[in-house]
JSON list of C-alpha atoms in Angstrom, two decimals:
[
{"chain": "V", "resi": 227, "resn": "UNK", "atom": "CA", "xyz": [-44.54, 236.56, 53.88]},
{"chain": "V", "resi": 228, "resn": "UNK", "atom": "CA", "xyz": [-41.06, 237.16, 55.03]},
{"chain": "V", "resi": 229, "resn": "UNK", "atom": "CA", "xyz": [-39.77, 234.77, 52.01]},
{"chain": "V", "resi": 230, "resn": "UNK", "atom": "CA", "xyz": [-41.69, 237.00, 49.55]},
{"chain": "V", "resi": 231, "resn": "UNK", "atom": "CA", "xyz": [-40.04, 240.23, 50.91]},
{"chain": "V", "resi": 232, "resn": "UNK", "atom": "CA", "xyz": [-36.71, 238.55, 50.96]},
{"chain": "V", "resi": 233, "resn": "UNK", "atom": "CA", "xyz": [-37.39, 237.50, 47.26]},
{"chain": "V", "resi": 234, "resn": "UNK", "atom": "CA", "xyz": [-38.55, 241.09, 46.19]},
{"chain": "V", "resi": 235, "resn": "UNK", "atom": "CA", "xyz": [-35.68, 242.70, 48.01]},
{"chain": "V", "resi": 236, "resn": "UNK", "atom": "CA", "xyz": [-33.14, 240.41, 46.35]},
{"chain": "V", "resi": 237, "resn": "UNK", "atom": "CA", "xyz": [-34.68, 241.11, 42.87]},
{"chain": "V", "resi": 238, "resn": "UNK", "atom": "CA", "xyz": [-34.64, 244.78, 43.64]},
{"chain": "V", "resi": 239, "resn": "UNK", "atom": "CA", "xyz": [-31.14, 244.85, 44.77]},
{"chain": "V", "resi": 240, "resn": "UNK", "atom": "CA", "xyz": [-30.15, 243.36, 41.38]},
{"chain": "V", "resi": 241, "resn": "UNK", "atom": "CA", "xyz": [-32.20, 245.83, 39.50]},
{"chain": "V", "resi": 242, "resn": "UNK", "atom": "CA", "xyz": [-31.45, 249.04, 41.67]},
{"chain": "V", "resi": 243, "resn": "UNK", "atom": "CA", "xyz": [-29.67, 248.85, 44.89]},
{"chain": "V", "resi": 244, "resn": "UNK", "atom": "CA", "xyz": [-31.19, 252.20, 46.04]},
{"chain": "V", "resi": 245, "resn": "UNK", "atom": "CA", "xyz": [-34.62, 250.85, 45.34]},
{"chain": "V", "resi": 246, "resn": "UNK", "atom": "CA", "xyz": [-33.94, 247.67, 47.44]},
{"chain": "V", "resi": 247, "resn": "UNK", "atom": "CA", "xyz": [-32.65, 249.83, 50.46]},
{"chain": "V", "resi": 248, "resn": "UNK", "atom": "CA", "xyz": [-35.90, 251.95, 50.14]},
{"chain": "V", "resi": 249, "resn": "UNK", "atom": "CA", "xyz": [-38.05, 249.00, 50.03]},
{"chain": "V", "resi": 250, "resn": "UNK", "atom": "CA", "xyz": [-36.48, 247.19, 52.98]},
{"chain": "V", "resi": 251, "resn": "UNK", "atom": "CA", "xyz": [-36.57, 250.38, 55.02]},
{"chain": "V", "resi": 252, "resn": "UNK", "atom": "CA", "xyz": [-40.15, 251.01, 54.45]},
{"chain": "V", "resi": 253, "resn": "UNK", "atom": "CA", "xyz": [-40.98, 247.38, 55.42]},
{"chain": "V", "resi": 254, "resn": "UNK", "atom": "CA", "xyz": [-38.91, 247.82, 58.55]},
{"chain": "V", "resi": 255, "resn": "UNK", "atom": "CA", "xyz": [-40.73, 251.09, 59.43]},
{"chain": "V", "resi": 256, "resn": "UNK", "atom": "CA", "xyz": [-44.07, 249.37, 58.71]},
{"chain": "V", "resi": 257, "resn": "UNK", "atom": "CA", "xyz": [-43.36, 246.33, 60.82]},
{"chain": "V", "resi": 258, "resn": "UNK", "atom": "CA", "xyz": [-42.08, 248.31, 63.68]},
{"chain": "V", "resi": 259, "resn": "UNK", "atom": "CA", "xyz": [-45.23, 250.52, 63.51]},
{"chain": "V", "resi": 260, "resn": "UNK", "atom": "CA", "xyz": [-47.34, 247.49, 63.45]},
{"chain": "V", "resi": 261, "resn": "UNK", "atom": "CA", "xyz": [-45.44, 246.11, 66.55]},
{"chain": "V", "resi": 262, "resn": "UNK", "atom": "CA", "xyz": [-45.92, 249.37, 68.51]},
{"chain": "V", "resi": 263, "resn": "UNK", "atom": "CA", "xyz": [-49.54, 249.57, 67.53]},
{"chain": "V", "resi": 264, "resn": "UNK", "atom": "CA", "xyz": [-50.11, 245.92, 68.85]},
{"chain": "V", "resi": 265, "resn": "UNK", "atom": "CA", "xyz": [-48.59, 246.80, 72.26]},
{"chain": "V", "resi": 266, "resn": "UNK", "atom": "CA", "xyz": [-50.58, 250.05, 72.48]},
{"chain": "V", "resi": 267, "resn": "UNK", "atom": "CA", "xyz": [-47.34, 252.30, 71.92]},
{"chain": "V", "resi": 268, "resn": "UNK", "atom": "CA", "xyz": [-47.35, 255.58, 70.27]},
{"chain": "V", "resi": 269, "resn": "UNK", "atom": "CA", "xyz": [-47.02, 255.29, 66.58]},
{"chain": "V", "resi": 270, "resn": "UNK", "atom": "CA", "xyz": [-45.97, 257.65, 63.87]},
{"chain": "V", "resi": 271, "resn": "UNK", "atom": "CA", "xyz": [-48.85, 258.72, 61.34]},
{"chain": "V", "resi": 272, "resn": "UNK", "atom": "CA", "xyz": [-48.61, 257.06, 58.05]},
{"chain": "V", "resi": 273, "resn": "UNK", "atom": "CA", "xyz": [-48.42, 260.42, 56.25]},
{"chain": "V", "resi": 274, "resn": "UNK", "atom": "CA", "xyz": [-45.10, 260.81, 57.87]},
{"chain": "V", "resi": 275, "resn": "UNK", "atom": "CA", "xyz": [-43.61, 257.55, 56.71]},
{"chain": "V", "resi": 276, "resn": "UNK", "atom": "CA", "xyz": [-42.11, 258.84, 53.43]},
{"chain": "V", "resi": 277, "resn": "UNK", "atom": "CA", "xyz": [-40.17, 261.66, 55.40]},
{"chain": "V", "resi": 278, "resn": "UNK", "atom": "CA", "xyz": [-38.87, 259.41, 58.11]},
{"chain": "V", "resi": 279, "resn": "UNK", "atom": "CA", "xyz": [-37.78, 256.93, 55.63]},
{"chain": "V", "resi": 280, "resn": "UNK", "atom": "CA", "xyz": [-35.98, 259.42, 53.46]},
{"chain": "V", "resi": 281, "resn": "UNK", "atom": "CA", "xyz": [-34.27, 260.98, 56.66]},
{"chain": "V", "resi": 282, "resn": "UNK", "atom": "CA", "xyz": [-33.33, 257.43, 57.99]},
{"chain": "V", "resi": 283, "resn": "UNK", "atom": "CA", "xyz": [-31.84, 256.49, 54.51]},
{"chain": "V", "resi": 284, "resn": "UNK", "atom": "CA", "xyz": [-30.07, 259.86, 54.12]},
{"chain": "V", "resi": 285, "resn": "UNK", "atom": "CA", "xyz": [-28.34, 259.40, 57.63]},
{"chain": "V", "resi": 286, "resn": "UNK", "atom": "CA", "xyz": [-27.52, 255.72, 56.64]},
{"chain": "V", "resi": 287, "resn": "UNK", "atom": "CA", "xyz": [-25.83, 256.76, 53.41]},
{"chain": "V", "resi": 288, "resn": "UNK", "atom": "CA", "xyz": [-23.79, 259.49, 55.23]},
{"chain": "V", "resi": 289, "resn": "UNK", "atom": "CA", "xyz": [-22.59, 257.18, 57.96]},
{"chain": "V", "resi": 290, "resn": "UNK", "atom": "CA", "xyz": [-21.92, 254.37, 55.29]},
{"chain": "V", "resi": 291, "resn": "UNK", "atom": "CA", "xyz": [-19.26, 256.46, 53.73]},
{"chain": "V", "resi": 292, "resn": "UNK", "atom": "CA", "xyz": [-17.48, 257.12, 57.01]},
{"chain": "V", "resi": 293, "resn": "UNK", "atom": "CA", "xyz": [-14.52, 254.75, 57.87]},
{"chain": "V", "resi": 294, "resn": "UNK", "atom": "CA", "xyz": [-14.34, 253.06, 61.10]},
{"chain": "V", "resi": 295, "resn": "UNK", "atom": "CA", "xyz": [-11.35, 253.53, 63.22]},
{"chain": "V", "resi": 296, "resn": "UNK", "atom": "CA", "xyz": [-10.19, 250.40, 64.42]},
{"chain": "V", "resi": 297, "resn": "UNK", "atom": "CA", "xyz": [-8.33, 250.08, 67.70]},
{"chain": "V", "resi": 298, "resn": "UNK", "atom": "CA", "xyz": [-5.40, 247.79, 68.12]},
{"chain": "V", "resi": 299, "resn": "UNK", "atom": "CA", "xyz": [-6.24, 244.91, 70.37]},
{"chain": "V", "resi": 300, "resn": "UNK", "atom": "CA", "xyz": [-5.06, 245.09, 73.98]},
{"chain": "V", "resi": 301, "resn": "UNK", "atom": "CA", "xyz": [-1.63, 243.79, 74.56]},
{"chain": "V", "resi": 302, "resn": "UNK", "atom": "CA", "xyz": [-1.98, 241.15, 77.28]},
{"chain": "V", "resi": 303, "resn": "UNK", "atom": "CA", "xyz": [1.27, 240.39, 79.07]},
{"chain": "V", "resi": 304, "resn": "UNK", "atom": "CA", "xyz": [1.13, 237.08, 80.92]},
{"chain": "V", "resi": 305, "resn": "UNK", "atom": "CA", "xyz": [2.96, 237.01, 84.30]},
{"chain": "V", "resi": 306, "resn": "UNK", "atom": "CA", "xyz": [3.10, 233.87, 86.58]},
{"chain": "V", "resi": 307, "resn": "UNK", "atom": "CA", "xyz": [1.19, 233.95, 89.85]},
{"chain": "V", "resi": 308, "resn": "UNK", "atom": "CA", "xyz": [2.94, 234.66, 93.00]},
{"chain": "V", "resi": 309, "resn": "UNK", "atom": "CA", "xyz": [4.69, 231.57, 94.53]},
{"chain": "V", "resi": 310, "resn": "UNK", "atom": "CA", "xyz": [1.85, 231.01, 97.19]},
{"chain": "V", "resi": 311, "resn": "UNK", "atom": "CA", "xyz": [-0.90, 231.00, 94.53]},
{"chain": "V", "resi": 312, "resn": "UNK", "atom": "CA", "xyz": [-1.88, 228.35, 91.96]},
{"chain": "V", "resi": 313, "resn": "UNK", "atom": "CA", "xyz": [-3.04, 228.84, 88.49]},
{"chain": "V", "resi": 314, "resn": "UNK", "atom": "CA", "xyz": [-6.06, 226.87, 87.70]},
{"chain": "V", "resi": 315, "resn": "UNK", "atom": "CA", "xyz": [-7.16, 226.66, 84.08]},
{"chain": "V", "resi": 316, "resn": "UNK", "atom": "CA", "xyz": [-10.72, 225.57, 83.14]},
{"chain": "V", "resi": 317, "resn": "UNK", "atom": "CA", "xyz": [-10.82, 225.50, 79.43]},
{"chain": "V", "resi": 318, "resn": "UNK", "atom": "CA", "xyz": [-13.78, 223.68, 77.72]},
{"chain": "V", "resi": 319, "resn": "UNK", "atom": "CA", "xyz": [-14.25, 222.47, 74.27]},
{"chain": "V", "resi": 320, "resn": "UNK", "atom": "CA", "xyz": [-17.86, 223.29, 74.29]},
{"chain": "V", "resi": 321, "resn": "UNK", "atom": "CA", "xyz": [-18.90, 226.91, 75.17]},
{"chain": "V", "resi": 322, "resn": "UNK", "atom": "CA", "xyz": [-22.11, 225.91, 76.93]},
{"chain": "V", "resi": 323, "resn": "UNK", "atom": "CA", "xyz": [-20.07, 223.66, 79.32]},
{"chain": "V", "resi": 324, "resn": "UNK", "atom": "CA", "xyz": [-17.44, 226.37, 80.41]},
{"chain": "V", "resi": 325, "resn": "UNK", "atom": "CA", "xyz": [-19.43, 227.47, 83.52]},
{"chain": "V", "resi": 326, "resn": "UNK", "atom": "CA", "xyz": [-19.62, 223.78, 84.64]},
{"chain": "V", "resi": 327, "resn": "UNK", "atom": "CA", "xyz": [-15.89, 223.47, 83.83]},
{"chain": "V", "resi": 328, "resn": "UNK", "atom": "CA", "xyz": [-15.19, 226.61, 86.07]},
{"chain": "V", "resi": 329, "resn": "UNK", "atom": "CA", "xyz": [-17.27, 225.04, 88.81]},
{"chain": "V", "resi": 330, "resn": "UNK", "atom": "CA", "xyz": [-15.47, 221.65, 88.30]},
{"chain": "V", "resi": 331, "resn": "UNK", "atom": "CA", "xyz": [-12.16, 223.32, 88.74]},
{"chain": "V", "resi": 332, "resn": "UNK", "atom": "CA", "xyz": [-13.21, 224.87, 92.10]},
{"chain": "V", "resi": 333, "resn": "UNK", "atom": "CA", "xyz": [-14.45, 221.62, 93.28]},
{"chain": "V", "resi": 334, "resn": "UNK", "atom": "CA", "xyz": [-11.31, 219.87, 92.26]},
{"chain": "V", "resi": 335, "resn": "UNK", "atom": "CA", "xyz": [-9.20, 222.36, 94.29]},
{"chain": "V", "resi": 336, "resn": "UNK", "atom": "CA", "xyz": [-11.43, 221.77, 97.31]},
{"chain": "V", "resi": 337, "resn": "UNK", "atom": "CA", "xyz": [-11.09, 218.07, 96.84]},
{"chain": "V", "resi": 338, "resn": "UNK", "atom": "CA", "xyz": [-7.26, 218.38, 96.91]},
{"chain": "V", "resi": 339, "resn": "UNK", "atom": "CA", "xyz": [-7.29, 220.62, 99.89]},
{"chain": "V", "resi": 340, "resn": "UNK", "atom": "CA", "xyz": [-5.54, 223.49, 98.01]},
{"chain": "V", "resi": 341, "resn": "UNK", "atom": "CA", "xyz": [-6.11, 227.12, 98.85]},
{"chain": "V", "resi": 342, "resn": "UNK", "atom": "CA", "xyz": [-5.47, 230.30, 96.95]},
{"chain": "V", "resi": 343, "resn": "UNK", "atom": "CA", "xyz": [-5.62, 230.22, 93.18]},
{"chain": "V", "resi": 344, "resn": "UNK", "atom": "CA", "xyz": [-6.01, 232.18, 90.06]},
{"chain": "V", "resi": 345, "resn": "UNK", "atom": "CA", "xyz": [-8.75, 230.90, 87.67]},
{"chain": "V", "resi": 346, "resn": "UNK", "atom": "CA", "xyz": [-8.32, 231.28, 84.02]},
{"chain": "V", "resi": 347, "resn": "UNK", "atom": "CA", "xyz": [-10.66, 230.20, 81.14]},
{"chain": "V", "resi": 348, "resn": "UNK", "atom": "CA", "xyz": [-11.04, 230.74, 77.40]},
{"chain": "V", "resi": 349, "resn": "UNK", "atom": "CA", "xyz": [-14.36, 232.22, 77.20]},
{"chain": "V", "resi": 350, "resn": "UNK", "atom": "CA", "xyz": [-14.34, 235.96, 78.07]},
{"chain": "V", "resi": 351, "resn": "UNK", "atom": "CA", "xyz": [-18.00, 236.30, 78.70]},
{"chain": "V", "resi": 352, "resn": "UNK", "atom": "CA", "xyz": [-17.97, 233.44, 81.24]},
{"chain": "V", "resi": 353, "resn": "UNK", "atom": "CA", "xyz": [-14.98, 235.05, 83.04]},
{"chain": "V", "resi": 354, "resn": "UNK", "atom": "CA", "xyz": [-16.85, 238.22, 83.24]},
{"chain": "V", "resi": 355, "resn": "UNK", "atom": "CA", "xyz": [-19.87, 236.62, 84.48]},
{"chain": "V", "resi": 356, "resn": "UNK", "atom": "CA", "xyz": [-18.08, 234.85, 87.36]},
{"chain": "V", "resi": 357, "resn": "UNK", "atom": "CA", "xyz": [-16.11, 238.06, 88.27]},
{"chain": "V", "resi": 358, "resn": "UNK", "atom": "CA", "xyz": [-19.29, 240.36, 88.10]},
{"chain": "V", "resi": 359, "resn": "UNK", "atom": "CA", "xyz": [-21.83, 237.64, 89.23]},
{"chain": "V", "resi": 360, "resn": "UNK", "atom": "CA", "xyz": [-23.74, 238.43, 86.19]},
{"chain": "V", "resi": 361, "resn": "UNK", "atom": "CA", "xyz": [-27.46, 237.35, 86.61]},
{"chain": "V", "resi": 362, "resn": "UNK", "atom": "CA", "xyz": [-28.00, 235.02, 83.81]},
{"chain": "V", "resi": 363, "resn": "UNK", "atom": "CA", "xyz": [-31.19, 232.88, 83.73]},
{"chain": "V", "resi": 364, "resn": "UNK", "atom": "CA", "xyz": [-29.08, 230.15, 81.76]},
{"chain": "V", "resi": 365, "resn": "UNK", "atom": "CA", "xyz": [-25.97, 229.96, 84.04]},
{"chain": "V", "resi": 366, "resn": "UNK", "atom": "CA", "xyz": [-26.73, 232.21, 87.07]},
{"chain": "V", "resi": 367, "resn": "UNK", "atom": "CA", "xyz": [-27.19, 229.15, 89.33]},
{"chain": "V", "resi": 368, "resn": "UNK", "atom": "CA", "xyz": [-23.70, 227.80, 88.24]},
{"chain": "V", "resi": 369, "resn": "UNK", "atom": "CA", "xyz": [-22.11, 231.20, 88.80]},
{"chain": "V", "resi": 370, "resn": "UNK", "atom": "CA", "xyz": [-23.50, 231.39, 92.31]},
{"chain": "V", "resi": 371, "resn": "UNK", "atom": "CA", "xyz": [-22.22, 227.89, 92.98]},
{"chain": "V", "resi": 372, "resn": "UNK", "atom": "CA", "xyz": [-18.76, 228.72, 91.59]},
{"chain": "V", "resi": 373, "resn": "UNK", "atom": "CA", "xyz": [-18.67, 231.85, 93.81]},
{"chain": "V", "resi": 374, "resn": "UNK", "atom": "CA", "xyz": [-19.81, 230.08, 96.91]},
{"chain": "V", "resi": 375, "resn": "UNK", "atom": "CA", "xyz": [-17.34, 227.38, 96.42]},
{"chain": "V", "resi": 376, "resn": "UNK", "atom": "CA", "xyz": [-14.37, 229.62, 95.65]},
{"chain": "V", "resi": 377, "resn": "UNK", "atom": "CA", "xyz": [-15.02, 231.78, 98.68]},
{"chain": "V", "resi": 378, "resn": "UNK", "atom": "CA", "xyz": [-14.46, 228.60, 100.81]},
{"chain": "V", "resi": 379, "resn": "UNK", "atom": "CA", "xyz": [-10.91, 228.08, 99.44]}
]
């Protein structure tokens, strides 16, 4: 069914882009209504569908014309750690292994008997997860292990 909808919307986009937007929006509203109905949530009456679709598309068109203000990226200035602290970098070529790389970096410092260190890695989400102890079902156990190991340094 989805393949048919994609083909129809592609054909409509070639014929009349506004018609394609209307068709896709109607499909989205109907699909959302169906899902809400399936889980026993309140649904909009079908006789209101036309008005809601028109309001939604009108708002979309108004927002579409507005320019997005881009903020310049934060300027990060590197500074070396203080002399009594090491910098431990745990980059990993594969994103899924970055948490394991961080854990190995902590273990390596423990094996060497080294103390205070600043940890640095490439993947911002992993760094935030380690800092905040983000409860992730995929890597939560690794983060807890990293935090536990790092606290013993």
